[in-house]
Tab-separated table of C-alpha atoms in Angstrom:
chain	number	residue	atom	x	y	z
Z	1169	UNK	CA	101.510	85.144	115.769
Z	1170	UNK	CA	99.088	86.918	113.453
Z	1171	UNK	CA	97.879	90.369	114.257
Z	1172	UNK	CA	95.031	91.507	112.048
Z	1173	UNK	CA	93.805	94.982	111.177
Z	1174	UNK	CA	90.400	96.450	111.189
Z	1175	UNK	CA	89.142	96.482	107.640
Z	1176	UNK	CA	86.398	99.103	108.057
Z	1177	UNK	CA	86.695	102.262	105.968
Z	1178	UNK	CA	85.723	105.145	108.241
Z	1179	UNK	CA	84.153	108.206	106.758
Z	1180	UNK	CA	86.675	110.711	107.836
Z	1181	UNK	CA	88.734	113.684	106.723
Z	1182	UNK	CA	92.355	113.068	105.783
Z	1183	UNK	CA	94.504	113.244	108.842
Z	1184	UNK	CA	97.334	115.795	108.743
Z	1185	UNK	CA	100.223	114.484	110.858
Z	1186	UNK	CA	103.576	116.127	111.406
Z	1187	UNK	CA	106.788	114.673	110.096
Z	1188	UNK	CA	108.218	112.275	112.625
Z	1189	UNK	CA	111.998	112.685	113.488
Z	1190	UNK	CA	113.967	109.556	112.551
Z	1191	UNK	CA	117.162	108.956	114.458
Z	1192	UNK	CA	118.331	105.373	113.930
Z	1193	UNK	CA	114.884	104.514	112.565
Z	1194	UNK	CA	113.312	103.044	115.615
Z	1195	UNK	CA	115.514	102.896	118.662
Z	1196	UNK	CA	118.499	101.166	119.958
Z	1197	UNK	CA	119.809	98.073	118.100
Z	1198	UNK	CA	118.952	94.754	119.582
Z	1199	UNK	CA	121.511	92.047	120.420
Z	1200	UNK	CA	120.795	90.328	117.091
Z	1201	UNK	CA	121.303	93.378	114.837
Z	1202	UNK	CA	124.445	93.941	112.730
Z	1203	UNK	CA	127.439	94.824	114.705
Z	1204	UNK	CA	128.922	96.698	111.884
Z	1205	UNK	CA	126.102	99.141	111.255
Z	1206	UNK	CA	126.924	102.862	111.388
Z	1207	UNK	CA	125.506	105.228	113.892
Z	1208	UNK	CA	122.962	107.710	112.629
Z	1209	UNK	CA	121.442	108.365	109.220
Z	1210	UNK	CA	123.372	107.087	106.181
Z	1211	UNK	CA	125.664	104.669	107.949
Z	1212	UNK	CA	123.559	101.478	107.735
Z	1213	UNK	CA	124.240	98.672	105.282
Z	1214	UNK	CA	122.377	95.574	104.335
Z	1215	UNK	CA	119.220	94.389	102.425
Z	1216	UNK	CA	115.508	94.083	102.776
Z	1217	UNK	CA	113.755	91.482	100.616
Z	1218	UNK	CA	110.135	91.930	99.598
Z	1219	UNK	CA	107.812	90.105	97.273
Z	1220	UNK	CA	104.173	89.776	96.583
Z	1221	UNK	CA	101.401	91.895	95.111
Z	1222	UNK	CA	101.929	93.833	91.914
Z	1223	UNK	CA	99.360	96.335	93.163
Z	1224	UNK	CA	101.315	96.993	96.360
Z	1225	UNK	CA	104.761	96.960	94.633
Z	1226	UNK	CA	104.665	100.627	93.539
Z	1227	UNK	CA	103.822	101.659	97.119
Z	1228	UNK	CA	106.748	99.621	98.491
Z	1229	UNK	CA	108.915	100.946	95.757
Z	1230	UNK	CA	108.054	104.568	96.669
Z	1231	UNK	CA	108.858	103.670	100.354
Z	1232	UNK	CA	112.236	102.293	99.254
Z	1233	UNK	CA	112.982	105.353	97.138
Z	1234	UNK	CA	112.323	107.713	100.154
Z	1235	UNK	CA	114.096	105.440	102.498
Z	1236	UNK	CA	117.136	105.396	100.258
Z	1237	UNK	CA	117.535	109.139	100.910
Z	1238	UNK	CA	118.063	108.484	104.521
Z	1239	UNK	CA	119.949	105.121	104.294
Z	1240	UNK	CA	121.618	104.839	100.957
Z	1241	UNK	CA	123.537	101.694	101.993
Z	1242	UNK	CA	120.373	99.589	102.398
Z	1243	UNK	CA	119.102	97.890	99.297
Z	1244	UNK	CA	115.394	97.159	99.251
Z	1245	UNK	CA	114.329	94.648	96.574
Z	1246	UNK	CA	110.725	94.500	95.388
Z	1247	UNK	CA	109.677	91.465	93.476
Z	1248	UNK	CA	106.129	90.753	92.075
Z	1249	UNK	CA	104.986	87.254	92.065
Z	1250	UNK	CA	101.431	88.215	93.131
Z	1251	UNK	CA	99.987	88.152	96.684
Z	1252	UNK	CA	99.658	84.346	96.709
Z	1253	UNK	CA	103.160	83.814	95.284
Z	1254	UNK	CA	104.541	86.349	97.719
Z	1255	UNK	CA	103.067	84.472	100.673
Z	1256	UNK	CA	104.596	81.225	99.396
Z	1257	UNK	CA	108.136	82.542	99.555
Z	1258	UNK	CA	107.393	84.548	102.728
Z	1259	UNK	CA	106.212	81.487	104.535
Z	1260	UNK	CA	109.314	79.594	103.383
Z	1261	UNK	CA	111.391	82.246	105.113
Z	1262	UNK	CA	112.821	83.727	101.854
Z	1263	UNK	CA	111.595	87.218	102.310
Z	1264	UNK	CA	111.395	89.781	105.136
Z	1265	UNK	CA	108.226	91.516	103.981
Z	1266	UNK	CA	105.281	90.222	101.863
Z	1267	UNK	CA	103.239	92.888	99.908
Z	1268	UNK	CA	99.620	91.912	99.913
Z	1269	UNK	CA	96.437	93.331	98.367
Z	1270	UNK	CA	94.273	91.108	100.556
Z	1271	UNK	CA	94.571	89.562	104.040
Z	1272	UNK	CA	96.395	86.334	104.341
Z	1273	UNK	CA	94.271	83.152	103.879
Z	1274	UNK	CA	93.959	80.505	106.556
Z	1275	UNK	CA	95.848	77.975	104.565
Z	1276	UNK	CA	98.654	80.438	103.896
Z	1277	UNK	CA	98.819	81.181	107.681
Z	1278	UNK	CA	99.002	77.547	108.339
Z	1279	UNK	CA	101.998	77.181	105.975
Z	1280	UNK	CA	103.770	80.022	107.919
Z	1281	UNK	CA	102.958	78.330	111.257
Z	1282	UNK	CA	104.202	75.003	110.038
Z	1283	UNK	CA	107.481	76.645	108.965
Z	1284	UNK	CA	107.809	78.542	112.318
Z	1285	UNK	CA	107.419	81.906	110.584
Z	1286	UNK	CA	105.704	84.345	112.920
Z	1287	UNK	CA	104.556	87.658	111.378
Z	1288	UNK	CA	102.646	90.878	111.830
Z	1289	UNK	CA	100.123	92.274	109.465
Z	1290	UNK	CA	100.355	96.095	108.976
Z	1291	UNK	CA	97.874	98.107	106.988
Z	1292	UNK	CA	99.816	100.391	104.519
Z	1293	UNK	CA	97.322	102.221	102.283
Z	1294	UNK	CA	94.014	101.991	100.536
Z	1295	UNK	CA	93.085	101.168	96.937
Z	1296	UNK	CA	90.131	101.421	94.615
Z	1297	UNK	CA	90.227	98.339	92.467
Z	1298	UNK	CA	89.356	99.842	89.179
Z	1299	UNK	CA	87.476	98.575	86.146
Z	1300	UNK	CA	89.194	99.924	83.072
Z	1301	UNK	CA	88.366	100.352	79.333
Z	1302	UNK	CA	89.949	101.801	76.190
Z	1303	UNK	CA	89.842	105.526	76.054
Z	1304	UNK	CA	87.809	105.353	72.772
Z	1305	UNK	CA	85.084	103.373	74.566
Z	1306	UNK	CA	82.406	106.034	74.950
Z	1307	UNK	CA	79.519	103.798	75.933
Z	1308	UNK	CA	80.574	101.935	79.104
Z	1309	UNK	CA	81.180	104.829	81.345
Z	1310	UNK	CA	79.135	103.461	84.255
Z	1311	UNK	CA	78.655	99.809	84.853
Z	1312	UNK	CA	76.660	98.217	87.619
Z	1313	UNK	CA	77.950	95.283	89.694
Z	1314	UNK	CA	75.313	93.215	88.002
Z	1315	UNK	CA	76.658	94.110	84.563
Z	1316	UNK	CA	80.217	93.318	85.781
Z	1317	UNK	CA	79.028	89.905	86.872
Z	1318	UNK	CA	77.297	89.435	83.535
Z	1319	UNK	CA	80.672	90.081	81.880
Z	1320	UNK	CA	83.038	88.388	84.173
Z	1321	UNK	CA	81.012	85.492	85.713
Z	1322	UNK	CA	81.834	81.891	84.982
Z	1323	UNK	CA	78.527	81.467	83.181
Z	1324	UNK	CA	79.487	84.281	80.755
Z	1325	UNK	CA	82.203	82.122	79.172
Z	1326	UNK	CA	81.445	81.674	75.467
Z	1327	UNK	CA	78.073	83.412	75.978
Z	1328	UNK	CA	78.686	87.123	76.597
Z	1329	UNK	CA	80.985	88.080	73.779
Z	1330	UNK	CA	79.651	91.405	72.604
Z	1331	UNK	CA	79.013	94.687	74.402
Z	1332	UNK	CA	75.402	94.836	73.000
Z	1333	UNK	CA	74.729	91.781	75.084
Z	1334	UNK	CA	75.434	93.746	78.174
Z	1335	UNK	CA	73.128	96.587	77.324
Z	1336	UNK	CA	71.184	96.904	74.169
Z	1337	UNK	CA	72.253	100.487	73.865
Z	1338	UNK	CA	75.898	99.486	73.599
Z	1339	UNK	CA	77.429	99.014	70.109
Z	1340	UNK	CA	78.007	95.842	68.233
Z	1341	UNK	CA	81.568	95.479	69.516
Z	1342	UNK	CA	83.334	92.337	70.564
Z	1343	UNK	CA	84.434	92.217	74.201
Z	1344	UNK	CA	88.016	91.195	74.995
Z	1345	UNK	CA	89.007	90.732	78.646
Z	1346	UNK	CA	92.170	91.305	80.579
Z	1347	UNK	CA	92.902	91.034	84.301
Z	1348	UNK	CA	94.933	89.686	87.131
Z	1349	UNK	CA	96.078	86.076	87.350
Z	1350	UNK	CA	95.186	83.561	89.954
Z	1351	UNK	CA	98.172	84.168	92.174
Z	1352	UNK	CA	97.035	87.787	92.592
Z	1353	UNK	CA	95.225	89.253	95.585
Z	1354	UNK	CA	93.428	91.512	93.063
Z	1355	UNK	CA	92.076	88.374	91.380
Z	1356	UNK	CA	90.806	87.046	94.630
Z	1357	UNK	CA	89.243	90.274	95.739
Z	1358	UNK	CA	87.631	91.057	92.362
Z	1359	UNK	CA	86.157	87.682	91.916
Z	1360	UNK	CA	84.692	87.652	95.466
Z	1361	UNK	CA	83.249	91.156	95.136
Z	1362	UNK	CA	81.810	90.925	91.705
Z	1363	UNK	CA	81.115	87.216	91.217
Z	1364	UNK	CA	80.225	86.266	94.777
Z	1365	UNK	CA	82.979	83.646	95.219
Z	1366	UNK	CA	86.713	83.961	95.343
Z	1367	UNK	CA	88.209	82.427	92.264
Z	1368	UNK	CA	84.860	82.231	90.300
Z	1369	UNK	CA	85.515	83.782	86.851
Z	1370	UNK	CA	85.261	82.909	83.180
Z	1371	UNK	CA	88.427	81.472	81.832
Z	1372	UNK	CA	88.455	82.899	78.373
Z	1373	UNK	CA	90.258	86.068	79.487
Z	1374	UNK	CA	93.985	87.017	79.279
Z	1375	UNK	CA	95.382	86.777	82.876
Z	1376	UNK	CA	98.700	88.170	84.089
Z	1377	UNK	CA	100.399	88.864	87.353
Z	1378	UNK	CA	101.836	91.998	85.750
Z	1379	UNK	CA	99.329	94.856	85.653
Z	1380	UNK	CA	101.198	96.435	82.704
Z	1381	UNK	CA	100.234	93.572	80.502
Z	1382	UNK	CA	96.599	94.337	81.346
Z	1383	UNK	CA	97.174	98.023	80.599
Z	1384	UNK	CA	98.715	97.074	77.196
Z	1385	UNK	CA	95.880	94.822	76.277
Z	1386	UNK	CA	93.103	97.388	77.158
Z	1387	UNK	CA	95.030	100.217	75.532
Z	1388	UNK	CA	95.302	98.258	72.280
Z	1389	UNK	CA	91.644	97.221	71.825
Z	1390	UNK	CA	88.626	99.490	71.787
Z	1391	UNK	CA	86.401	96.678	72.971
Z	1392	UNK	CA	88.578	95.633	75.895
Z	1393	UNK	CA	87.869	95.654	79.567
Z	1394	UNK	CA	90.032	94.861	82.531
Z	1395	UNK	CA	90.567	95.379	86.331
Z	1396	UNK	CA	93.552	96.561	88.348
Z	1397	UNK	CA	94.605	98.949	91.102
Z	1398	UNK	CA	93.715	102.672	91.033
Z	1399	UNK	CA	97.379	103.927	91.021
Z	1400	UNK	CA	97.882	102.157	87.640
Z	1401	UNK	CA	94.886	104.196	86.244
Z	1402	UNK	CA	96.355	107.455	87.578
Z	1403	UNK	CA	99.733	106.665	86.148
Z	1404	UNK	CA	98.409	105.867	82.712
Z	1405	UNK	CA	95.905	108.684	82.214
Z	1406	UNK	CA	94.962	108.855	78.503
Z	1407	UNK	CA	96.168	105.277	77.956
Z	1408	UNK	CA	93.395	103.621	79.748
Z	1409	UNK	CA	90.364	105.022	81.708
Z	1410	UNK	CA	88.384	103.900	84.635
Z	1411	UNK	CA	84.529	103.538	84.643
Z	1412	UNK	CA	82.124	104.198	87.471
Z	1413	UNK	CA	80.745	101.279	89.342
Z	1414	UNK	CA	77.036	101.832	90.209
Z	1415	UNK	CA	77.509	105.553	89.574
Z	1416	UNK	CA	80.641	106.076	91.731
Z	1417	UNK	CA	84.141	106.585	90.379
Z	1418	UNK	CA	87.191	105.292	92.206
Z	1419	UNK	CA	89.021	108.105	93.902
Z	1420	UNK	CA	90.715	109.005	97.191
Z	1421	UNK	CA	87.469	110.454	98.530
Z	1422	UNK	CA	85.136	107.614	97.496
Z	1423	UNK	CA	87.522	104.968	98.742
Z	1424	UNK	CA	88.097	106.667	102.087
Z	1425	UNK	CA	84.452	107.426	102.753
Z	1426	UNK	CA	83.278	103.954	101.774
Z	1427	UNK	CA	81.046	104.906	98.888
Z	1428	UNK	CA	83.144	103.144	96.283
Z	1429	UNK	CA	81.716	99.711	96.986
Z	1430	UNK	CA	82.321	96.790	96.694
Z	1431	UNK	CA	85.757	97.500	95.158
Z	1432	UNK	CA	87.412	99.742	97.791
Z	1433	UNK	CA	89.927	97.801	99.864
Z	1434	UNK	CA	92.867	98.142	102.242
Z	1435	UNK	CA	96.469	97.129	101.298
Z	1436	UNK	CA	98.957	95.510	103.601
Z	1437	UNK	CA	102.541	94.525	104.328
Z	1438	UNK	CA	103.265	91.447	106.288
Z	1439	UNK	CA	106.521	91.600	108.343
Z	1440	UNK	CA	108.489	88.562	109.388
Z	1441	UNK	CA	108.835	89.140	113.149
Z	1442	UNK	CA	112.308	87.582	113.366
Z	1443	UNK	CA	113.551	89.782	110.490
Z	1444	UNK	CA	112.364	92.784	112.281
Z	1445	UNK	CA	114.011	91.926	115.583
Z	1446	UNK	CA	117.226	90.493	114.219
Z	1447	UNK	CA	117.924	92.639	111.089
Z	1448	UNK	CA	118.515	96.332	111.668
Z	1449	UNK	CA	117.805	97.396	108.010
Z	1450	UNK	CA	114.423	95.546	108.112
Z	1451	UNK	CA	113.477	97.294	111.294
Z	1452	UNK	CA	114.589	100.630	110.014
Z	1453	UNK	CA	112.690	100.241	106.769
Z	1454	UNK	CA	109.415	99.057	108.388
Z	1455	UNK	CA	109.483	101.853	110.939
Z	1456	UNK	CA	110.113	104.386	108.168
Z	1457	UNK	CA	107.235	102.911	105.977
Z	1458	UNK	CA	104.695	103.271	108.806
Z	1459	UNK	CA	105.885	106.604	110.087
Z	1460	UNK	CA	105.854	108.105	106.606
Z	1461	UNK	CA	102.759	106.212	105.172
Z	1462	UNK	CA	100.886	109.306	104.068
Z	1463	UNK	CA	103.740	110.778	102.176
Z	1464	UNK	CA	104.560	107.411	100.578
Z	1465	UNK	CA	100.909	106.953	99.487
Z	1466	UNK	CA	100.839	110.392	97.942
Z	1467	UNK	CA	104.115	109.825	96.161
Z	1468	UNK	CA	102.860	106.482	94.635
Z	1469	UNK	CA	99.333	107.789	93.925
Z	1470	UNK	CA	97.601	105.446	96.343
Z	1471	UNK	CA	94.704	106.378	98.600
Z	1472	UNK	CA	96.176	107.324	101.978
Z	1473	UNK	CA	95.226	105.707	105.301
Z	1474	UNK	CA	92.305	107.349	107.244
Z	1475	UNK	CA	92.984	108.775	110.682
Z	1476	UNK	CA	91.633	105.572	112.246
Z	1477	UNK	CA	93.819	103.430	110.039
Z	1478	UNK	CA	96.950	105.531	110.811
Z	1479	UNK	CA	96.313	104.779	114.547
Z	1480	UNK	CA	95.775	101.105	113.707
Z	1481	UNK	CA	99.120	100.969	111.700
Z	1482	UNK	CA	100.997	102.645	114.588
Z	1483	UNK	CA	99.579	100.066	117.094
Z	1484	UNK	CA	100.537	97.215	114.880
Z	1485	UNK	CA	104.067	98.667	114.537
Z	1486	UNK	CA	104.308	99.053	118.244
Z	1487	UNK	CA	103.459	95.405	118.752
Z	1488	UNK	CA	106.565	94.429	116.919
Z	1489	UNK	CA	108.976	96.227	119.207
């Protein structure tokens, strides 16, 4: 059964919540849980398998690192096949958690239903999908959505090849383009927000499901432009730089207060309900992920949940129990 979240960014101050005490990470073991698990912190063994968005991967990796301090015997694997690729293996029952930079699509939900996979969507953090350029680019510091569409729209293919075509004040410099591949939720979100239709984009760009490839491409070409998650910008300061969109820079504040539009977005984890009920390590990790979401987001350089979203995530977690 699908449980969706509210995807409205409230203009609110960052909530300050106390650390939650963790005993066995979420209550008494169910009948289906491992009989050999130790009692208390540090005694659990097993694995948690995750796959999906390369944007969300650093968030889940940060959660896994922190969780390892409490439960060193649990191995949390984090693969990155893109949001779409992650849902394919998730709906085939091959993973416990699917990391997603967009909500599940109807056709993906149908695949899960056909395979008997019931799941719960949990909001995990926020992101400012960022447009990036080379640090030596001193002209494209603020681009409008209209200009981004001019660069990235399908009709731009073979036509918009130089920065001075975007703005006559820009230099005579060839444009090269890098960005997410078609299995990425970042690709879906960016094309919908900028080009008005999911999947609509010029094809003469260098796509990759690995955001580090986009970083390398933009870092190596003064005329390059690309798009990826805000955490990658913050982790690669001086290597790449973000530009403002319609006068607003991506940041914690602008994403949370809703002014960074249309590229502010929520990020999710999708939990296999049966895994949560039957596998103690999965339940413990998901409980830990939600209970410590603000610390995890800070550690991974993501935009934390707002107060309203913290409540939403807690409600979604409670529905799994």
